[in-house]
Amino acid sequence: MNQLSITGNKTLNGNVIISGSKNAALPILFMTILTKEKIKISNVPNLTDIQIALKLLIHLGAKIKQKNNLQIDTSTINIFNAPNYLINKIRASIWILGPLLARFGQAHISLPGGCKIGDRPIDLHLYGLTQLGAIINVKGKYIHAYIKGRFQGKYIFMEKISVGATITIMSAAILAQGLTIIDNAACEPEIIDVAKFLNSIGANITGAGNKKIYIQGVSKLTGGKHTIIPDRIETGTFLIAATISQGYIICHQTEPKHLKTVLMYLSKSGAKIRTGKDWIELDMRGKRPKSLNVQTAPYPGLPTDMQSQFTLLNIISQGIGIITENIFENRFIYAIELIKMGAKLKIKNNTIISYGTQNLIASNIFCSDLRGAATLILASCIAIGITIVNHTYHIERGYDSFLQKLNKLGADIKII
Ligand code: EPZ
């Protein structure tokens, strides 16, 4: 899917079922390398990033059955090299490094790829692994890593909060000798889900979700089952869809606790919100939202993965709103496309100042990353006229059945 035709001026109303979290499923898939026993994982979203992760595991020698759930057997892994054509497609592929080293003592992988939203270095991942005893050489585009015997547990202070590096260090510390403490760890719900999965197969992790994570190394892991948490960014994106179109939505099979900050800002913007154990209802009662001043921050702050959606909200709101992006330095490319649609905004360093526009106008626009693509599709659903959205393959990386779900809410999206 590369090009869409979207007839706009729609109000999005109805029910949507939220899929499993991409950013929890990806690391958990790679963590299966740590055990020789079989793993079943359910609520895995159907996404191209997940398919690439599975291809990588199969390339290493794992056996995978895809039924209602995923059945993964990594006992047959016998390759420790991961080629560029698979690795450079997704950032998450860096997460095979820790598990391969922990189980086999060596890993040779190409540098990872992913959305073009900034430099995205991997120094913190490599720092953490080296602290635990790995010897790492980066030659050209390849990382060659070795460890003699087991990783050795250690206190590690993270100078910068990183979701990815916290997961990498966790993956290495699970089978290490002794205690590892990750200080200034990322606290995202996806980290808690990874820890929950690992503990369910015999790891000894405490404190996940807090600034300090304690990992007492164990000598081996077992098999088991795990259900992936709901995708909080998909949920937030659908809540914004209803907010900007002055609509009404109920998101089902989600986790309201993971969206506290997002919900707080949406109610500030005028949305009436109710939550239950696994659902969120949002009602704009036909009113235009009010603009917001928000900053992205590590969890529990506003997720950077919701930054573009909140910018769209500001663009069509009453009043002047300011969005500050504090995590990635190049995450505003989508905004240029919104200007083509009539958005009135100024970009200054890491902030977007928007001056509320009542209506966006259809145009011919281009997506350049996953969350930006979701935002441009939502913008097209409310713009006046028919928008042609190009390079929409980005959306399939991170949103399961996005177009079908939006069409069910009243959008008119056709694949060209
Ligand atoms: C994860 O990326 C997510 N990706 C991102 O989601 C998300 O935006 C991000 O966390 C922040 O929440 C996956 O889970 C696959 P980080 P990650 O390490 O782990 C810097 C999406 O759209 N940094 O927390 O790569 C980095 O440049 C995606 O679903 C270093 O300097 O993010 C950034 O400024 C996009 N050195 C900051 O830390 C490193 O070694 C936080 O990045 C690693 C990161």
mmCIF file of C-alpha atoms and ligand atoms in Angstrom, residues 22-24 26-27 49 91-92 95 115 117-126 160-165 167 186 188 190 232-233 298 303-305 326-329 331 369-371, ligand 1:
data_model
loop_
_atom_site.group_PDB
_atom_site.id
_atom_site.type_symbol
_atom_site.label_atom_id
_atom_site.label_comp_id
_atom_site.label_asym_id
_atom_site.label_seq_id
_atom_site.Cartn_x
_atom_site.Cartn_y
_atom_site.Cartn_z
ATOM 1 C CA LYS A 22 4.226 -2.955 18.610
ATOM 2 C CA ASN A 23 6.894 -1.638 20.945
ATOM 3 C CA ALA A 24 6.273 -4.365 23.527
ATOM 4 C CA LEU A 26 9.176 -6.411 19.161
ATOM 5 C CA PRO A 27 11.569 -6.726 22.135
ATOM 6 C CA ASP A 49 7.880 -4.468 11.565
ATOM 7 C CA ARG A 91 15.440 -0.024 14.735
ATOM 8 C CA ALA A 92 14.236 -2.806 17.032
ATOM 9 C CA TRP A 95 17.595 -6.038 20.426
ATOM 10 C CA CYS A 115 12.041 5.645 11.110
ATOM 11 C CA ILE A 117 13.272 10.890 13.021
ATOM 12 C CA GLY A 118 16.784 11.833 14.137
ATOM 13 C CA ASP A 119 20.320 10.459 14.456
ATOM 14 C CA ARG A 120 19.222 7.527 16.630
ATOM 15 C CA PRO A 121 22.654 6.454 17.906
ATOM 16 C CA ILE A 122 23.167 3.105 19.679
ATOM 17 C CA ASP A 123 26.031 4.186 21.969
ATOM 18 C CA LEU A 124 23.987 3.569 25.143
ATOM 19 C CA HIS A 125 23.154 -0.001 24.060
ATOM 20 C CA LEU A 126 26.833 -0.733 23.382
ATOM 21 C CA LYS A 160 20.217 9.545 29.212
ATOM 22 C CA ILE A 161 16.880 7.778 29.595
ATOM 23 C CA SER A 162 16.569 5.290 26.729
ATOM 24 C CA VAL A 163 13.813 2.742 26.195
ATOM 25 C CA GLY A 164 15.930 0.728 23.786
ATOM 26 C CA ALA A 165 19.112 0.694 25.877
ATOM 27 C CA ILE A 167 15.808 -3.264 27.186
ATOM 28 C CA ALA A 186 13.197 4.077 31.167
ATOM 29 C CA GLU A 188 7.577 2.885 29.812
ATOM 30 C CA GLU A 190 6.551 -1.690 27.317
ATOM 31 C CA ARG A 232 -1.136 2.887 23.951
ATOM 32 C CA ILE A 233 0.029 4.886 20.918
ATOM 33 C CA PRO A 298 9.957 10.010 28.782
ATOM 34 C CA PRO A 303 5.049 10.259 24.438
ATOM 35 C CA THR A 304 7.104 11.540 21.507
ATOM 36 C CA ASP A 305 5.107 8.986 19.472
ATOM 37 C CA ASN A 326 12.333 16.825 23.577
ATOM 38 C CA ILE A 327 13.212 13.250 22.551
ATOM 39 C CA PHE A 328 14.071 13.164 18.827
ATOM 40 C CA GLU A 329 15.627 16.080 16.966
ATOM 41 C CA ARG A 331 10.459 14.645 14.115
ATOM 42 C CA ASP A 369 7.692 8.173 9.050
ATOM 43 C CA LEU A 370 5.199 6.024 10.923
ATOM 44 C CA ARG A 371 3.558 8.470 13.368
HETATM 45 C C1 EPZ B 1 11.694 3.523 21.302
HETATM 46 O O1 EPZ B 1 12.761 3.928 20.449
HETATM 47 C C2 EPZ B 1 10.496 3.304 20.397
HETATM 48 N N1 EPZ B 1 10.828 2.290 19.394
HETATM 49 C C3 EPZ B 1 10.118 4.606 19.696
HETATM 50 O O2 EPZ B 1 8.939 4.388 18.964
HETATM 51 C C4 EPZ B 1 9.854 5.684 20.748
HETATM 52 O O3 EPZ B 1 9.634 6.905 20.079
HETATM 53 C C5 EPZ B 1 11.064 5.822 21.680
HETATM 54 O O4 EPZ B 1 11.385 4.536 22.261
HETATM 55 C C6 EPZ B 1 10.840 6.797 22.820
HETATM 56 O O5 EPZ B 1 9.716 6.425 23.554
HETATM 57 C C7 EPZ B 1 10.634 1.005 19.660
HETATM 58 O O6 EPZ B 1 10.235 0.631 20.749
HETATM 59 C C8 EPZ B 1 10.929 0.045 18.577
HETATM 60 P P1 EPZ B 1 15.125 5.730 23.007
HETATM 61 P P2 EPZ B 1 14.242 3.938 20.983
HETATM 62 O O7 EPZ B 1 16.335 4.889 23.051
HETATM 63 O O8 EPZ B 1 14.418 2.837 21.944
HETATM 64 C C9 EPZ B 1 18.746 8.794 22.418
HETATM 65 C C10 EPZ B 1 7.537 4.506 17.074
HETATM 66 O O9 EPZ B 1 7.081 5.393 16.299
HETATM 67 N N2 EPZ B 1 19.631 7.624 22.399
HETATM 68 O O10 EPZ B 1 14.270 5.810 24.225
HETATM 69 O O11 EPZ B 1 15.108 4.029 19.800
HETATM 70 C C11 EPZ B 1 17.820 8.872 21.202
HETATM 71 O O12 EPZ B 1 18.471 9.417 20.089
HETATM 72 C C12 EPZ B 1 8.964 4.564 17.543
HETATM 73 O O13 EPZ B 1 6.879 3.520 17.447
HETATM 74 C C13 EPZ B 1 20.995 7.835 22.406
HETATM 75 O O14 EPZ B 1 21.485 8.957 22.426
HETATM 76 O O15 EPZ B 1 14.245 5.339 21.757
HETATM 77 C C14 EPZ B 1 16.678 9.698 21.730
HETATM 78 O O16 EPZ B 1 17.039 11.049 21.671
HETATM 79 C C15 EPZ B 1 9.799 5.582 16.930
HETATM 80 N N3 EPZ B 1 21.797 6.727 22.369
HETATM 81 C C16 EPZ B 1 16.599 9.275 23.205
HETATM 82 O O17 EPZ B 1 17.856 8.677 23.521
HETATM 83 C C17 EPZ B 1 21.304 5.462 22.353
HETATM 84 O O18 EPZ B 1 22.100 4.506 22.339
HETATM 85 C C18 EPZ B 1 15.497 8.278 23.527
HETATM 86 O O19 EPZ B 1 15.561 7.197 22.594
HETATM 87 C C19 EPZ B 1 19.928 5.270 22.357
HETATM 88 C C20 EPZ B 1 19.099 6.385 22.380
#
